[in-house]
Amino acid sequence: MVDRPRPRVDALVDRFGRIATDLRVSLTDRCNLRCTYCMPAEGLPWLPKSEILTDDEVNRLIRVAVQRLGVREVRFTGGEPLLRPGLPGIVAAAAALRPRPRLSLTTNAIGLARMAAPLRAAGLDRVNVSLDTLHAERFDAIAHRRRLPDVLAGLTAAADAGLTPVKLNAVLLRGVNDDEAVPLLRFALTHGYELRFIEQMPLDAQHAWDRGAMITGGEILAALRAGFTLLPDPAERGGAPAETWLVEGYADAAGRPAKVGVIGSVTRPFCGDCDRTRLTADGQVRACLFAREESDLRAGLRGGATDEELAERWRVAMWGKRAGHGIDDPAFLQPGRPMSAIGG
Ligand code: SAM
Ligand code: SF4
């Protein structure tokens, strides 16, 4: 039943009965890398500073989300969130909220060697670090910057600071790093990191995504099984995007069975269990990565809206969330903004 009226509840519910409790906050659209699947080598026209939410505005919207809308998990992303000077203060403000949300950061880890300890002290719980290759020259080819040593130093610092479990995100690209499924997992197991592979999605600014060229989750699993025995993970998946497997014979840093995940956004969509809501760096609510609509909270913030008015706009935006991303629909259109501007 799709056309029923929106119920008068505090939570971010949609017409399909999903409840969003996991907020992705993009803190900037800028980045110091140029991953080919995300941004063109020459970069993008960045959002003007006046359009980016101030730290106080971000803090207020996170407070509204946690205290009025039932958000329990806040993940900071971008662009590259470590480029945001106010990040430790934003983390500290979120950590001071009650109920305290779980706090994580998705980052390329450049600068994390310096920032890991202060972010931990501010209240950050965990990090997800993007790492597609262990070869310096391939890193340069994928990200257009010679920064692999900085990423590896950032990873070590994150683990040392207790930002655990450290999760790794990897995108495999055909003919570039598609022979690294096993080496990346071996690296993750050796260091006690939890690795997840992400299928490449049509979210690049260049619109160069090609489904035929995409490395599928099935291919990734087949490659992993050549090096490891994977067993079904008995844990409940819930709203988690990754399907996970236990890696026989290995344990994580806490002594639990080690896991590897595959986020099959394209071939095995998990939209029916999605519990995400997204806030862009310029104050737009998005119900989905692939949404073509955004709801402006910045105008309300700057125009004197009360917390409850902001919360109500957010609820209305999420009520309109579509059933799925529709990548397989012949009429699928890539969203107007790329991943770096939406917040991955
Ligand atoms: N800069 C940070 C980073 O790279 O972790 C945070 C933002 S980035 C957009 C978040 C995640 O999205 C990264 O793990 C990245 O690999 C992933 N990503 C970016 N573009 C993608 C695409 N077209 N398909 C799949 N994953 C993508
Ligand atoms: Fe930057 Fe992350 Fe996009 Fe790479 S994936 S260009 S690190 S925002």
PDB file of C-alpha atoms in Angstrom, residues 18 201-202 209 211 264-272 288-292 321-335:
ATOM      1  CA  ARG A  18      11.765   1.185   6.280  1.00  0.00           C
ATOM      2  CA  MET A 201      28.404   2.043  -9.110  1.00  0.00           C
ATOM      3  CA  PRO A 202      27.281   4.586 -11.718  1.00  0.00           C
ATOM      4  CA  TRP A 209      30.514   3.581 -15.675  1.00  0.00           C
ATOM      5  CA  ARG A 211      28.021  -2.352 -16.374  1.00  0.00           C
ATOM      6  CA  GLY A 264      26.901  -5.926  -4.278  1.00  0.00           C
ATOM      7  CA  SER A 265      25.018  -2.677  -4.737  1.00  0.00           C
ATOM      8  CA  VAL A 266      24.412  -3.380  -8.425  1.00  0.00           C
ATOM      9  CA  THR A 267      24.018  -7.163  -8.741  1.00  0.00           C
ATOM     10  CA  ARG A 268      22.585  -7.831  -5.268  1.00  0.00           C
ATOM     11  CA  PRO A 269      20.817  -4.633  -4.177  1.00  0.00           C
ATOM     12  CA  PHE A 270      19.861  -4.372  -0.521  1.00  0.00           C
ATOM     13  CA  CYS A 271      17.394  -1.467  -0.931  1.00  0.00           C
ATOM     14  CA  GLY A 272      14.583  -3.355   0.852  1.00  0.00           C
ATOM     15  CA  CYS A 288      19.224   7.483  -1.348  1.00  0.00           C
ATOM     16  CA  LEU A 289      22.630   7.675  -3.074  1.00  0.00           C
ATOM     17  CA  PHE A 290      20.740   7.355  -6.335  1.00  0.00           C
ATOM     18  CA  ALA A 291      17.902   9.758  -5.518  1.00  0.00           C
ATOM     19  CA  ARG A 292      17.174  12.363  -8.143  1.00  0.00           C
ATOM     20  CA  LYS A 321      12.152   7.496  -0.597  1.00  0.00           C
ATOM     21  CA  ARG A 322      11.806   5.176  -3.580  1.00  0.00           C
ATOM     22  CA  ALA A 323      11.635   1.400  -3.238  1.00  0.00           C
ATOM     23  CA  GLY A 324      14.990   0.840  -4.953  1.00  0.00           C
ATOM     24  CA  HIS A 325      17.813   2.450  -6.896  1.00  0.00           C
ATOM     25  CA  GLY A 326      16.529   1.230 -10.249  1.00  0.00           C
ATOM     26  CA  ILE A 327      19.958   0.738 -11.865  1.00  0.00           C
ATOM     27  CA  ASP A 328      18.468  -2.159 -13.814  1.00  0.00           C
ATOM     28  CA  ASP A 329      15.523  -0.108 -15.020  1.00  0.00           C
ATOM     29  CA  PRO A 330      15.983   0.871 -18.709  1.00  0.00           C
ATOM     30  CA  ALA A 331      14.883   4.387 -17.699  1.00  0.00           C
ATOM     31  CA  PHE A 332      17.612   4.640 -15.013  1.00  0.00           C
ATOM     32  CA  LEU A 333      19.254   8.042 -14.874  1.00  0.00           C
ATOM     33  CA  GLN A 334      22.427   8.656 -12.934  1.00  0.00           C
ATOM     34  CA  PRO A 335      21.889  11.218 -10.135  1.00  0.00           C
TER      35      PRO A 335
END
